[in-house]
Short mmCIF file of N, CA and C in Angstrom, two decimals:
data_model
loop_
_atom_site.label_atom_id
_atom_site.label_comp_id
_atom_site.label_asym_id
_atom_site.label_seq_id
_atom_site.Cartn_x
_atom_site.Cartn_y
_atom_site.Cartn_z
N GLN U 295 10.14 31.37 -5.35
CA GLN U 295 8.75 31.06 -5.08
C GLN U 295 8.55 29.55 -5.14
N VAL U 296 7.82 29.03 -4.17
CA VAL U 296 7.56 27.61 -4.10
C VAL U 296 6.51 27.23 -5.13
N GLN U 297 6.77 26.14 -5.84
CA GLN U 297 5.82 25.59 -6.78
C GLN U 297 5.59 24.12 -6.46
N LEU U 298 4.34 23.70 -6.50
CA LEU U 298 3.97 22.33 -6.20
C LEU U 298 3.17 21.76 -7.37
N VAL U 299 3.55 20.58 -7.82
CA VAL U 299 2.88 19.92 -8.94
C VAL U 299 2.41 18.56 -8.48
N GLU U 300 1.11 18.35 -8.52
CA GLU U 300 0.51 17.11 -8.07
C GLU U 300 0.15 16.23 -9.25
N SER U 301 0.15 14.93 -9.02
CA SER U 301 -0.22 13.98 -10.05
C SER U 301 -0.69 12.69 -9.40
N GLY U 302 -1.31 11.83 -10.18
CA GLY U 302 -1.70 10.52 -9.71
C GLY U 302 -3.18 10.31 -9.52
N GLY U 303 -3.96 11.39 -9.52
CA GLY U 303 -5.40 11.24 -9.35
C GLY U 303 -6.01 10.50 -10.53
N ASP U 304 -7.05 9.72 -10.24
CA ASP U 304 -7.64 8.90 -11.28
C ASP U 304 -8.99 8.38 -10.82
N LEU U 305 -9.68 7.69 -11.72
CA LEU U 305 -10.89 6.95 -11.39
C LEU U 305 -10.48 5.55 -10.97
N VAL U 306 -10.96 5.12 -9.82
CA VAL U 306 -10.59 3.81 -9.29
C VAL U 306 -11.81 3.16 -8.66
N GLN U 307 -11.86 1.83 -8.72
CA GLN U 307 -12.96 1.09 -8.13
C GLN U 307 -12.81 0.97 -6.62
N PRO U 308 -13.91 0.80 -5.90
CA PRO U 308 -13.82 0.58 -4.46
C PRO U 308 -12.92 -0.60 -4.14
N GLY U 309 -12.10 -0.44 -3.11
CA GLY U 309 -11.14 -1.46 -2.75
C GLY U 309 -9.81 -1.35 -3.47
N GLY U 310 -9.74 -0.49 -4.45
CA GLY U 310 -8.53 -0.32 -5.22
C GLY U 310 -7.52 0.57 -4.53
N SER U 311 -6.41 0.79 -5.21
CA SER U 311 -5.31 1.58 -4.67
C SER U 311 -4.88 2.65 -5.65
N LEU U 312 -4.30 3.70 -5.10
CA LEU U 312 -3.82 4.82 -5.90
C LEU U 312 -2.65 5.46 -5.16
N ARG U 313 -1.71 5.98 -5.92
CA ARG U 313 -0.56 6.67 -5.33
C ARG U 313 -0.47 8.08 -5.89
N LEU U 314 -0.59 9.06 -5.01
CA LEU U 314 -0.48 10.45 -5.40
C LEU U 314 0.95 10.94 -5.17
N SER U 315 1.38 11.85 -6.03
CA SER U 315 2.70 12.44 -5.90
C SER U 315 2.59 13.96 -5.91
N CYS U 316 3.46 14.60 -5.16
CA CYS U 316 3.55 16.05 -5.15
C CYS U 316 5.02 16.42 -5.25
N GLU U 317 5.40 16.95 -6.39
CA GLU U 317 6.78 17.36 -6.61
C GLU U 317 6.91 18.85 -6.37
N GLY U 318 7.80 19.22 -5.46
CA GLY U 318 7.99 20.62 -5.11
C GLY U 318 9.29 21.17 -5.65
N SER U 319 9.36 22.48 -5.68
CA SER U 319 10.60 23.15 -6.04
C SER U 319 11.62 22.94 -4.92
N LYS U 320 12.85 23.36 -5.16
CA LYS U 320 13.94 23.05 -4.24
C LYS U 320 13.76 23.64 -2.85
N ASP U 321 13.03 24.72 -2.74
CA ASP U 321 12.84 25.37 -1.45
C ASP U 321 11.53 24.98 -0.78
N ALA U 322 10.85 23.97 -1.31
CA ALA U 322 9.60 23.49 -0.72
C ALA U 322 9.88 22.49 0.39
N PHE U 323 8.91 22.31 1.24
CA PHE U 323 8.91 21.28 2.29
C PHE U 323 10.07 21.43 3.28
N GLN U 324 10.40 22.64 3.63
CA GLN U 324 11.46 22.86 4.62
C GLN U 324 11.01 22.42 6.01
N TRP U 325 9.72 22.51 6.27
CA TRP U 325 9.18 22.11 7.57
C TRP U 325 8.25 20.90 7.47
N TYR U 326 7.15 21.06 6.73
CA TYR U 326 6.14 20.02 6.66
C TYR U 326 5.63 19.85 5.23
N ALA U 327 5.17 18.65 4.95
CA ALA U 327 4.41 18.36 3.74
C ALA U 327 3.08 17.76 4.17
N THR U 328 2.01 18.26 3.60
CA THR U 328 0.68 17.86 4.04
C THR U 328 -0.23 17.61 2.85
N TRP U 329 -1.02 16.55 2.94
CA TRP U 329 -2.09 16.29 1.99
C TRP U 329 -3.42 16.68 2.60
N TYR U 330 -4.21 17.45 1.87
CA TYR U 330 -5.58 17.79 2.22
C TYR U 330 -6.51 17.26 1.14
N ARG U 331 -7.79 17.21 1.46
CA ARG U 331 -8.77 16.87 0.45
C ARG U 331 -10.06 17.63 0.70
N GLN U 332 -10.81 17.84 -0.37
CA GLN U 332 -12.09 18.50 -0.27
C GLN U 332 -13.09 17.79 -1.17
N ALA U 333 -14.11 17.23 -0.56
CA ALA U 333 -15.17 16.56 -1.28
C ALA U 333 -16.30 17.54 -1.56
N PRO U 334 -17.13 17.26 -2.57
CA PRO U 334 -18.26 18.16 -2.87
C PRO U 334 -19.15 18.35 -1.66
N GLY U 335 -19.44 19.61 -1.35
CA GLY U 335 -20.32 19.93 -0.24
C GLY U 335 -19.69 19.83 1.13
N LYS U 336 -18.40 19.55 1.20
CA LYS U 336 -17.72 19.42 2.47
C LYS U 336 -16.56 20.40 2.56
N GLU U 337 -16.15 20.68 3.79
CA GLU U 337 -14.99 21.53 4.01
C GLU U 337 -13.70 20.75 3.79
N ARG U 338 -12.65 21.50 3.50
CA ARG U 338 -11.34 20.89 3.34
C ARG U 338 -10.90 20.23 4.64
N GLU U 339 -10.31 19.05 4.54
CA GLU U 339 -9.83 18.36 5.72
C GLU U 339 -8.39 17.90 5.53
N LEU U 340 -7.67 17.87 6.63
CA LEU U 340 -6.31 17.35 6.62
C LEU U 340 -6.35 15.84 6.51
N VAL U 341 -5.61 15.29 5.57
CA VAL U 341 -5.56 13.85 5.36
C VAL U 341 -4.34 13.25 6.03
N ALA U 342 -3.17 13.80 5.74
CA ALA U 342 -1.93 13.26 6.28
C ALA U 342 -0.85 14.33 6.26
N ARG U 343 0.03 14.28 7.24
CA ARG U 343 1.13 15.24 7.33
C ARG U 343 2.40 14.52 7.74
N ILE U 344 3.52 14.97 7.20
CA ILE U 344 4.81 14.41 7.55
C ILE U 344 5.79 15.55 7.77
N ARG U 345 6.62 15.42 8.81
CA ARG U 345 7.65 16.41 9.07
C ARG U 345 8.85 16.12 8.18
N THR U 346 9.33 17.15 7.52
CA THR U 346 10.36 16.97 6.50
C THR U 346 11.65 16.39 7.06
N ASN U 347 12.10 16.91 8.19
CA ASN U 347 13.38 16.49 8.76
C ASN U 347 13.24 15.58 9.98
N GLY U 348 12.02 15.24 10.33
CA GLY U 348 11.78 14.37 11.44
C GLY U 348 11.13 13.07 11.00
N GLY U 349 10.71 12.28 11.97
CA GLY U 349 10.18 10.98 11.65
C GLY U 349 8.70 10.80 11.92
N TRP U 350 8.02 11.84 12.35
CA TRP U 350 6.62 11.66 12.71
C TRP U 350 5.68 11.95 11.56
N THR U 351 4.51 11.29 11.62
CA THR U 351 3.43 11.49 10.68
C THR U 351 2.13 11.66 11.43
N ASN U 352 1.15 12.22 10.76
CA ASN U 352 -0.16 12.43 11.35
C ASN U 352 -1.22 12.13 10.30
N TYR U 353 -2.29 11.43 10.72
CA TYR U 353 -3.34 11.03 9.80
C TYR U 353 -4.71 11.36 10.34
N ALA U 354 -5.63 11.66 9.43
CA ALA U 354 -7.02 11.76 9.81
C ALA U 354 -7.54 10.39 10.22
N ASP U 355 -8.46 10.38 11.17
CA ASP U 355 -9.00 9.11 11.65
C ASP U 355 -9.64 8.30 10.51
N SER U 356 -10.21 8.98 9.54
CA SER U 356 -10.92 8.31 8.47
C SER U 356 -10.00 7.54 7.52
N VAL U 357 -8.70 7.83 7.55
CA VAL U 357 -7.78 7.17 6.62
C VAL U 357 -6.72 6.33 7.32
N LYS U 358 -6.69 6.34 8.64
CA LYS U 358 -5.69 5.56 9.37
C LYS U 358 -5.79 4.08 9.02
N GLY U 359 -4.65 3.49 8.77
CA GLY U 359 -4.60 2.09 8.39
C GLY U 359 -4.77 1.83 6.92
N ARG U 360 -5.20 2.84 6.17
CA ARG U 360 -5.40 2.68 4.73
C ARG U 360 -4.46 3.55 3.90
N PHE U 361 -4.14 4.75 4.40
CA PHE U 361 -3.28 5.68 3.67
C PHE U 361 -1.91 5.76 4.34
N THR U 362 -0.89 5.99 3.54
CA THR U 362 0.46 6.16 4.05
C THR U 362 1.13 7.33 3.35
N ILE U 363 1.62 8.30 4.13
CA ILE U 363 2.36 9.42 3.57
C ILE U 363 3.85 9.12 3.69
N SER U 364 4.60 9.49 2.67
CA SER U 364 6.04 9.30 2.68
C SER U 364 6.70 10.43 1.92
N ARG U 365 8.01 10.50 2.00
CA ARG U 365 8.74 11.58 1.35
C ARG U 365 10.04 11.08 0.77
N ASP U 366 10.51 11.80 -0.23
CA ASP U 366 11.83 11.59 -0.79
C ASP U 366 12.46 12.97 -0.85
N ASN U 367 13.25 13.29 0.16
CA ASN U 367 13.80 14.63 0.26
C ASN U 367 14.76 14.96 -0.88
N ALA U 368 15.47 13.96 -1.39
CA ALA U 368 16.38 14.20 -2.50
C ALA U 368 15.64 14.66 -3.74
N LYS U 369 14.43 14.15 -3.93
CA LYS U 369 13.61 14.52 -5.07
C LYS U 369 12.62 15.64 -4.75
N ASN U 370 12.61 16.08 -3.49
CA ASN U 370 11.65 17.09 -3.03
C ASN U 370 10.22 16.69 -3.38
N THR U 371 9.91 15.45 -3.10
CA THR U 371 8.62 14.89 -3.47
C THR U 371 7.98 14.20 -2.27
N VAL U 372 6.69 14.38 -2.12
CA VAL U 372 5.92 13.71 -1.09
C VAL U 372 4.87 12.84 -1.78
N TYR U 373 4.59 11.69 -1.20
CA TYR U 373 3.67 10.73 -1.77
C TYR U 373 2.54 10.43 -0.80
N LEU U 374 1.43 10.00 -1.36
CA LEU U 374 0.32 9.50 -0.57
C LEU U 374 -0.15 8.20 -1.19
N GLN U 375 0.17 7.09 -0.52
CA GLN U 375 -0.29 5.78 -0.96
C GLN U 375 -1.66 5.53 -0.35
N MET U 376 -2.65 5.29 -1.19
CA MET U 376 -4.03 5.10 -0.75
C MET U 376 -4.47 3.69 -1.11
N ASN U 377 -4.81 2.92 -0.10
CA ASN U 377 -5.28 1.55 -0.28
C ASN U 377 -6.70 1.41 0.25
N SER U 378 -7.35 0.33 -0.16
CA SER U 378 -8.71 0.03 0.28
C SER U 378 -9.62 1.24 0.13
N LEU U 379 -9.60 1.83 -1.03
CA LEU U 379 -10.34 3.06 -1.26
C LEU U 379 -11.85 2.85 -1.17
N LYS U 380 -12.52 3.86 -0.63
CA LYS U 380 -13.96 3.84 -0.43
C LYS U 380 -14.61 4.97 -1.22
N PHE U 381 -15.93 4.87 -1.39
CA PHE U 381 -16.67 5.92 -2.09
C PHE U 381 -16.42 7.28 -1.46
N GLU U 382 -16.38 7.33 -0.14
CA GLU U 382 -16.23 8.58 0.58
C GLU U 382 -14.84 9.19 0.47
N ASP U 383 -13.90 8.49 -0.14
CA ASP U 383 -12.58 9.05 -0.39
C ASP U 383 -12.57 9.94 -1.63
N THR U 384 -13.66 9.95 -2.37
CA THR U 384 -13.75 10.80 -3.56
C THR U 384 -13.62 12.26 -3.17
N ALA U 385 -12.66 12.94 -3.76
CA ALA U 385 -12.38 14.33 -3.43
C ALA U 385 -11.28 14.86 -4.33
N VAL U 386 -11.09 16.16 -4.28
CA VAL U 386 -9.90 16.76 -4.86
C VAL U 386 -8.84 16.79 -3.77
N TYR U 387 -7.68 16.23 -4.07
CA TYR U 387 -6.60 16.15 -3.11
C TYR U 387 -5.56 17.22 -3.41
N TYR U 388 -5.19 17.96 -2.37
CA TYR U 388 -4.26 19.07 -2.50
C TYR U 388 -3.00 18.83 -1.69
N CYS U 389 -1.90 19.28 -2.23
CA CYS U 389 -0.61 19.24 -1.55
C CYS U 389 -0.31 20.62 -0.98
N ASN U 390 0.25 20.65 0.23
CA ASN U 390 0.57 21.89 0.91
C ASN U 390 1.98 21.82 1.47
N SER U 391 2.69 22.94 1.42
CA SER U 391 4.04 23.00 1.96
C SER U 391 4.15 24.07 3.03
N GLN U 392 5.00 23.83 4.00
CA GLN U 392 5.31 24.77 5.06
C GLN U 392 6.83 24.88 5.19
N PRO U 393 7.34 26.08 5.45
CA PRO U 393 6.62 27.34 5.71
C PRO U 393 6.11 27.97 4.43
N GLY U 394 5.28 28.99 4.61
CA GLY U 394 4.77 29.75 3.49
C GLY U 394 3.35 29.39 3.08
N ASP U 395 2.88 28.20 3.46
CA ASP U 395 1.51 27.79 3.19
C ASP U 395 1.19 27.85 1.70
N TYR U 396 2.00 27.17 0.89
CA TYR U 396 1.77 27.08 -0.54
C TYR U 396 0.92 25.86 -0.87
N TRP U 397 0.20 25.96 -1.98
CA TRP U 397 -0.73 24.91 -2.39
C TRP U 397 -0.48 24.48 -3.82
N GLY U 398 -0.73 23.19 -4.08
CA GLY U 398 -0.74 22.70 -5.43
C GLY U 398 -2.08 22.95 -6.09
N GLN U 399 -2.22 22.50 -7.33
CA GLN U 399 -3.43 22.76 -8.09
C GLN U 399 -4.55 21.78 -7.76
N GLY U 400 -4.22 20.70 -7.11
CA GLY U 400 -5.19 19.67 -6.79
C GLY U 400 -5.25 18.58 -7.84
N THR U 401 -5.55 17.38 -7.41
CA THR U 401 -5.73 16.25 -8.32
C THR U 401 -6.97 15.48 -7.91
N GLN U 402 -7.79 15.14 -8.89
CA GLN U 402 -9.09 14.53 -8.63
C GLN U 402 -8.95 13.03 -8.42
N VAL U 403 -9.50 12.56 -7.31
CA VAL U 403 -9.61 11.13 -7.03
C VAL U 403 -11.09 10.78 -6.99
N THR U 404 -11.49 9.86 -7.83
CA THR U 404 -12.87 9.43 -7.89
C THR U 404 -12.95 7.93 -7.67
N VAL U 405 -13.67 7.53 -6.64
CA VAL U 405 -13.86 6.12 -6.32
C VAL U 405 -15.28 5.76 -6.72
N SER U 406 -15.41 4.91 -7.71
CA SER U 406 -16.72 4.57 -8.24
C SER U 406 -16.67 3.21 -8.92
N SER U 407 -17.77 2.50 -8.85
CA SER U 407 -17.90 1.23 -9.54
C SER U 407 -18.62 1.38 -10.87
#
């Protein structure tokens, strides 16, 4: 069974940076690793996706140029580097693995002054 453990969420000031990590079990991320987020009162949205064995990435328009997704296949870990954070980035961030559509527990990111 795939298990995903997320970490790195915190309270950060606008303009600050944060790095999220998602550590998966050995059979995780065979196809894709994806970060989603859900803000209060909003639907879940895809933030960034990376193909495990390929070189392509995909980003939501709202985070392009500010967020970077990366992976370390040896550690079975995916990262989300978040720079120039804005108030609207406040959300619970979730890690997802494919195949199987497994989810992590979520980590809270709060951008506030």
